[in-house]
Coordinates of C-alpha atoms in Angstrom, one line a residue:
Chain A
M1 CA 108.1 112.8 80.9
S2 CA 104.8 112.9 79.2
G3 CA 103.5 110.6 76.5
N4 CA 104.7 107.2 77.6
H5 CA 104.0 107.0 81.3
H6 CA 101.4 104.3 80.7
D7 CA 104.3 102.1 79.6
R8 CA 106.7 103.1 82.2
H9 CA 104.8 102.7 85.4
H10 CA 105.2 99.3 86.9
H11 CA 104.1 97.4 90.0
G12 CA 107.4 96.3 91.3
H13 CA 106.7 92.7 90.6
D14 CA 106.4 91.0 87.2
H15 CA 104.5 87.9 87.5
D16 CA 101.1 89.4 86.7
H17 CA 99.6 92.7 85.8
L18 CA 101.5 92.6 82.5
H19 CA 98.2 93.4 80.8
P20 CA 97.9 95.5 77.7
Y21 CA 96.8 99.1 78.3
D22 CA 93.1 99.1 79.1
P23 CA 91.6 102.4 80.3
E24 CA 88.8 100.4 82.1
H25 CA 91.2 98.6 84.3
H26 CA 94.1 101.0 84.6
H27 CA 95.3 102.6 87.8
P28 CA 94.7 106.3 87.9
H29 CA 97.9 108.3 87.3
R30 CA 99.0 111.5 88.8
P31 CA 99.2 114.1 86.1
D32 CA 102.8 114.8 85.1
Q33 CA 103.9 117.9 86.8
D34 CA 106.6 118.9 84.5
D35 CA 104.2 120.6 82.2
T36 CA 101.9 122.2 84.7
M37 CA 103.2 125.1 86.8
T38 CA 101.8 124.8 90.4
Y39 CA 102.3 126.9 93.4
Y40 CA 104.8 124.5 95.0
R41 CA 106.8 124.1 91.8
L42 CA 106.9 127.9 91.7
M43 CA 108.1 127.8 95.3
E44 CA 110.9 125.4 94.5
E45 CA 112.1 127.5 91.6
A46 CA 112.1 130.6 93.8
V47 CA 113.9 129.0 96.7
R48 CA 116.5 127.4 94.4
E49 CA 117.2 130.8 92.8
L50 CA 117.5 132.5 96.1
M51 CA 119.9 129.9 97.3
I52 CA 122.0 130.3 94.2
E53 CA 121.9 134.2 94.4
K54 CA 123.1 134.0 98.0
G55 CA 126.0 131.9 96.9
L56 CA 125.0 128.9 99.1
V57 CA 124.6 126.5 96.2
T58 CA 125.4 126.5 92.4
P59 CA 123.3 125.1 89.6
D60 CA 126.0 122.4 89.3
D61 CA 125.5 121.4 92.9
I62 CA 121.8 120.8 92.3
R63 CA 122.5 119.0 89.1
A64 CA 125.1 116.8 90.7
E65 CA 122.7 115.9 93.6
V66 CA 120.0 115.0 91.1
E67 CA 122.4 112.8 89.2
A68 CA 123.6 111.2 92.3
M69 CA 120.1 110.4 93.3
D70 CA 119.3 109.1 89.8
A71 CA 122.2 106.7 90.3
R72 CA 120.7 105.3 93.4
V73 CA 118.6 102.4 92.0
P74 CA 117.4 99.1 93.3
A75 CA 119.9 97.3 91.0
N76 CA 122.6 98.5 93.5
G77 CA 120.8 96.7 96.4
A78 CA 120.3 93.7 94.2
K79 CA 124.0 93.4 93.6
V80 CA 124.6 93.5 97.3
V81 CA 122.1 90.7 97.8
A82 CA 123.6 88.6 95.1
R83 CA 127.1 89.0 96.6
A84 CA 125.7 88.0 100.0
W85 CA 124.2 84.9 98.5
T86 CA 127.5 83.8 96.9
D87 CA 130.1 85.0 99.4
P88 CA 129.4 83.8 103.0
D89 CA 132.1 86.1 104.4
F90 CA 130.5 89.1 102.8
K91 CA 127.1 88.1 104.1
K92 CA 128.5 87.9 107.6
R93 CA 129.9 91.4 107.3
L94 CA 126.7 92.7 105.7
I95 CA 124.7 91.5 108.7
E96 CA 127.3 92.4 111.4
T97 CA 128.6 95.7 110.0
P98 CA 126.2 96.7 107.3
K99 CA 127.6 100.2 106.8
E100 CA 131.1 98.9 106.1
A101 CA 129.9 96.1 103.9
I102 CA 127.8 98.5 101.9
A103 CA 130.8 100.8 101.6
E104 CA 132.8 97.8 100.2
A105 CA 130.1 97.5 97.5
G106 CA 130.7 101.2 96.7
H107 CA 127.8 102.9 98.5
D108 CA 128.4 105.6 101.1
I109 CA 125.3 105.9 103.4
G110 CA 126.7 108.8 105.4
P111 CA 125.9 109.0 109.1
M112 CA 122.8 106.8 108.7
K113 CA 122.5 103.6 110.7
L114 CA 121.6 100.6 108.5
V115 CA 120.2 97.3 109.8
V116 CA 120.1 94.3 107.5
L117 CA 117.3 91.9 108.1
E118 CA 117.9 88.4 106.9
N119 CA 114.9 86.4 105.7
T120 CA 115.0 82.7 106.8
P121 CA 112.6 79.7 106.5
E122 CA 111.4 80.7 110.0
V123 CA 111.2 84.5 109.6
H124 CA 110.0 86.9 106.9
N125 CA 110.8 90.6 107.4
V126 CA 109.0 93.6 105.9
V127 CA 109.9 97.3 106.2
V128 CA 107.7 100.4 106.7
C129 CA 108.0 103.9 107.9
T130 CA 104.7 104.6 109.7
L131 CA 105.5 108.2 110.4
C132 CA 106.8 109.3 107.0
S133 CA 108.9 107.7 104.3
C134 CA 112.3 106.6 105.8
Y135 CA 113.8 104.2 103.4
P136 CA 117.3 102.8 102.5
R137 CA 117.5 105.3 99.6
W138 CA 121.3 105.0 99.3
I139 CA 120.9 101.5 97.9
L140 CA 117.4 101.5 96.6
G141 CA 116.7 105.1 95.5
I142 CA 113.6 107.1 96.2
P143 CA 110.8 105.0 97.8
P144 CA 107.8 104.0 95.6
D145 CA 104.5 106.0 96.0
W146 CA 102.7 103.2 97.8
Y147 CA 105.5 103.0 100.5
K148 CA 104.6 106.6 101.4
S149 CA 100.8 106.0 101.2
R150 CA 98.4 106.1 104.1
S151 CA 97.1 102.7 103.3
Y152 CA 100.5 101.0 103.4
R153 CA 101.8 102.9 106.4
S154 CA 98.6 102.3 108.4
R155 CA 97.9 98.7 107.6
V156 CA 101.2 96.9 107.3
V157 CA 101.9 97.0 111.1
R158 CA 98.4 95.7 111.8
E159 CA 97.7 93.1 109.2
P160 CA 101.0 92.4 107.4
R161 CA 99.9 89.1 106.0
A162 CA 96.9 90.7 104.3
V163 CA 99.0 93.5 102.9
L164 CA 101.6 91.1 101.6
K165 CA 98.8 89.1 99.9
E166 CA 97.9 92.3 98.0
F167 CA 101.5 92.2 96.7
G168 CA 101.0 88.5 95.7
T169 CA 103.0 87.2 98.6
E170 CA 101.7 84.4 100.8
I171 CA 103.8 83.6 103.9
A172 CA 103.2 80.2 105.3
G173 CA 101.2 80.3 108.5
D174 CA 103.9 78.8 110.6
R175 CA 106.5 81.3 109.4
E176 CA 106.8 84.4 111.5
V177 CA 106.3 87.8 109.9
R178 CA 108.2 90.7 111.5
V179 CA 107.4 94.3 110.6
H180 CA 110.2 96.8 111.1
D181 CA 109.3 100.5 111.5
S182 CA 112.1 102.7 110.2
T183 CA 113.3 106.0 111.7
A184 CA 115.0 109.1 110.3
D185 CA 118.3 107.9 111.7
M186 CA 118.0 104.1 111.1
R187 CA 116.9 102.3 108.0
Y188 CA 116.2 98.7 107.3
F189 CA 117.2 96.6 104.3
V190 CA 115.8 93.1 103.8
L191 CA 118.1 90.4 102.6
P192 CA 115.7 88.0 100.8
M193 CA 116.2 84.2 100.8
R194 CA 118.0 82.8 97.8
P195 CA 115.4 80.9 95.8
A196 CA 115.8 77.2 95.2
G197 CA 117.1 76.0 91.9
T198 CA 119.7 78.8 91.5
D199 CA 122.8 76.7 92.3
G200 CA 125.6 77.5 90.0
M201 CA 124.1 80.8 88.8
S202 CA 126.5 83.7 88.4
E203 CA 126.4 86.6 90.8
E204 CA 125.2 88.8 87.9
D205 CA 122.4 86.5 87.0
L206 CA 121.4 86.2 90.6
A207 CA 121.3 90.0 90.9
A208 CA 118.9 90.1 88.0
L209 CA 116.4 88.0 90.0
V210 CA 116.3 90.5 92.9
H211 CA 113.7 93.2 92.6
R212 CA 113.2 96.2 94.7
D213 CA 110.1 95.0 96.5
A214 CA 111.9 91.9 97.8
M215 CA 114.4 94.2 99.5
I216 CA 111.5 95.9 101.3
G217 CA 110.0 92.5 102.1
V218 CA 106.7 92.8 100.4
T219 CA 107.7 90.1 97.9
E220 CA 110.1 87.2 97.9
V221 CA 112.6 86.4 95.2
S222 CA 111.5 83.8 92.7
G223 CA 114.0 81.6 90.8
A224 CA 111.8 81.6 87.7
R225 CA 112.7 84.3 85.2
Chain B
M1 CA 93.6 124.5 128.2
E2 CA 95.7 121.5 129.0
R3 CA 97.5 120.1 126.0
D4 CA 97.2 116.3 125.4
F5 CA 100.7 115.3 124.6
T6 CA 99.6 111.7 124.0
A7 CA 97.3 112.6 121.2
R8 CA 98.2 110.9 117.9
G9 CA 99.4 113.3 115.2
H10 CA 97.9 113.2 111.8
H11 CA 101.1 111.9 110.3
D12 CA 101.2 109.0 112.8
M13 CA 99.0 106.5 111.1
G14 CA 100.5 103.1 112.0
G15 CA 97.8 100.6 112.9
L16 CA 94.9 102.7 111.8
D17 CA 92.4 101.6 109.2
G18 CA 93.4 102.2 105.6
G19 CA 92.0 101.1 102.2
E20 CA 93.5 98.9 99.6
I21 CA 97.0 99.9 98.5
D22 CA 97.2 101.8 95.2
R23 CA 100.4 100.3 93.8
A24 CA 100.6 102.6 90.8
E25 CA 103.8 104.6 90.8
H26 CA 104.8 107.8 89.1
D27 CA 108.1 108.8 87.6
Y28 CA 109.6 111.6 89.6
A29 CA 109.5 115.0 87.9
L30 CA 112.6 117.0 87.6
W31 CA 111.2 119.6 90.1
E32 CA 110.6 116.9 92.6
K33 CA 114.2 115.7 92.2
R34 CA 115.4 119.2 92.7
V35 CA 113.5 119.5 95.9
D36 CA 115.2 116.3 97.1
A37 CA 118.6 117.7 95.9
L38 CA 118.0 120.9 97.8
M39 CA 117.2 119.0 101.0
M40 CA 120.3 116.9 100.6
L41 CA 122.4 120.0 100.2
C42 CA 120.8 121.8 103.1
T43 CA 121.3 118.8 105.4
N44 CA 124.6 117.3 104.4
R45 CA 126.7 120.2 103.0
L46 CA 125.2 123.4 104.3
K47 CA 124.1 122.1 107.7
L48 CA 121.1 124.4 107.5
M49 CA 118.7 121.8 108.7
T50 CA 118.3 118.2 109.7
V51 CA 116.0 115.4 108.5
D52 CA 114.1 115.8 111.8
Q53 CA 113.5 119.4 111.0
L54 CA 112.1 118.4 107.6
R55 CA 109.8 116.0 109.4
K56 CA 108.8 118.5 112.0
G57 CA 107.7 120.9 109.3
I58 CA 105.7 118.2 107.5
E59 CA 104.1 117.0 110.7
A60 CA 103.1 120.6 111.6
L61 CA 101.0 120.8 108.4
P62 CA 97.3 121.0 109.1
P63 CA 95.7 117.5 108.3
E64 CA 93.8 118.8 105.3
A65 CA 97.0 120.2 103.8
Y66 CA 98.9 117.0 104.6
D67 CA 96.3 115.0 102.7
E68 CA 96.0 117.3 99.8
M69 CA 99.7 118.0 99.1
T70 CA 101.9 115.6 97.2
Y71 CA 105.0 114.2 98.9
Y72 CA 107.5 116.8 97.5
E73 CA 105.0 119.6 97.9
R74 CA 105.2 118.8 101.6
W75 CA 109.0 118.7 101.4
I76 CA 109.4 122.1 99.7
S77 CA 106.9 123.7 102.0
S78 CA 108.9 122.4 105.1
V79 CA 112.3 123.2 103.7
T80 CA 111.2 126.8 102.8
N81 CA 109.7 127.3 106.3
T82 CA 112.9 126.1 107.9
L83 CA 115.1 128.4 105.7
L84 CA 112.8 131.3 106.6
E85 CA 113.1 130.5 110.3
R86 CA 116.9 130.2 110.0
G87 CA 117.0 133.6 108.3
V88 CA 118.6 132.3 105.1
F89 CA 116.2 134.5 103.3
T90 CA 113.4 136.8 104.4
A91 CA 109.7 136.5 103.7
D92 CA 109.9 139.6 101.6
E93 CA 112.7 138.2 99.5
L94 CA 110.8 135.0 99.0
G95 CA 107.6 136.8 98.1
A96 CA 109.4 139.0 95.6
K97 CA 111.2 136.1 94.0
M98 CA 108.0 134.1 93.8
E99 CA 106.3 137.0 92.0
E100 CA 109.3 137.2 89.6
V101 CA 109.0 133.5 88.9
R102 CA 105.2 133.6 88.5
A103 CA 105.6 136.3 85.9
R104 CA 107.6 133.8 83.7
Y105 CA 104.5 131.6 83.4
P106 CA 102.0 133.7 81.5
D107 CA 99.6 130.7 81.3
G108 CA 99.2 131.0 85.1
V109 CA 100.0 128.9 88.1
M110 CA 97.7 126.2 89.4
P111 CA 96.9 126.3 93.1
G112 CA 99.0 124.0 95.3
G113 CA 97.8 120.5 95.6
A114 CA 96.0 120.5 92.2
A115 CA 98.6 118.5 90.5
G116 CA 98.2 115.2 92.2
G117 CA 96.5 113.3 95.0
G118 CA 97.9 113.3 98.5
C119 CA 100.2 110.4 99.2

């Protein structure tokens, strides 16, 4: 964990901010917590051990869940998007019966309801959870820190265009911006627009264009690599 | 005193003022992933709690605690409270286990919230 976190943090978009490390202009980082014992880490360790001692879980159960979560990454969502872009029947199923379509792609989202929001030339969709952090974690992983922050949760429902601008996204004035507030039982997933100039690209190459933030709706997908 | 059920909870921040979005992200620490894993096991497999109970516990935190604690600090605090309420373990058992764990860290334990800004 420690040592290389300056290199590993990223902003979820790659068209700027690729500046060399500069302490004057760098975002503050949370200290790594793996090397500092805190009260709540201690609580986690104690609760985990009690659960194991009582035979409710095993260390393997915990490890398997951590590994399952590590396997939930935005690239999974990107593959779903690329397939929807290249297979009209799949796209139809993805929008009409998202859970089944996502299962086809190999992702079980359990009892959760999933709503797929298609971006069009007329409508741009963006996702938030104003009350907490609800997020399509089965296909995107754990939400980024900013998604859970007070500033994003408070502002995106009130001034979405200004927030999108901070992410480098300008939505044309005559294009509607719709903000969708997730719930514990229902999560949203944005199907971005396929960028121009990508005709003939393979599904795999298309998937590589799709980044996490486009599936939250704070950015769009660019055709330029 | 009459309770105002329409009052906005501290966690309910949609539409309020907020500053510029800090887009820095951190890699999740193993202990944070373990909290997440524990929650998944408690909800899906063990049926000891629901996502709404997790949220209820987080929303019940005093505003200062909500702002000071990191995301997974809030989670483990809520999960632990729910498991105590459910009688999965007692407060005495938890206290004894926490002392046992504390003794493994001779360099000491930082107070909660000290390891990162609220999110």
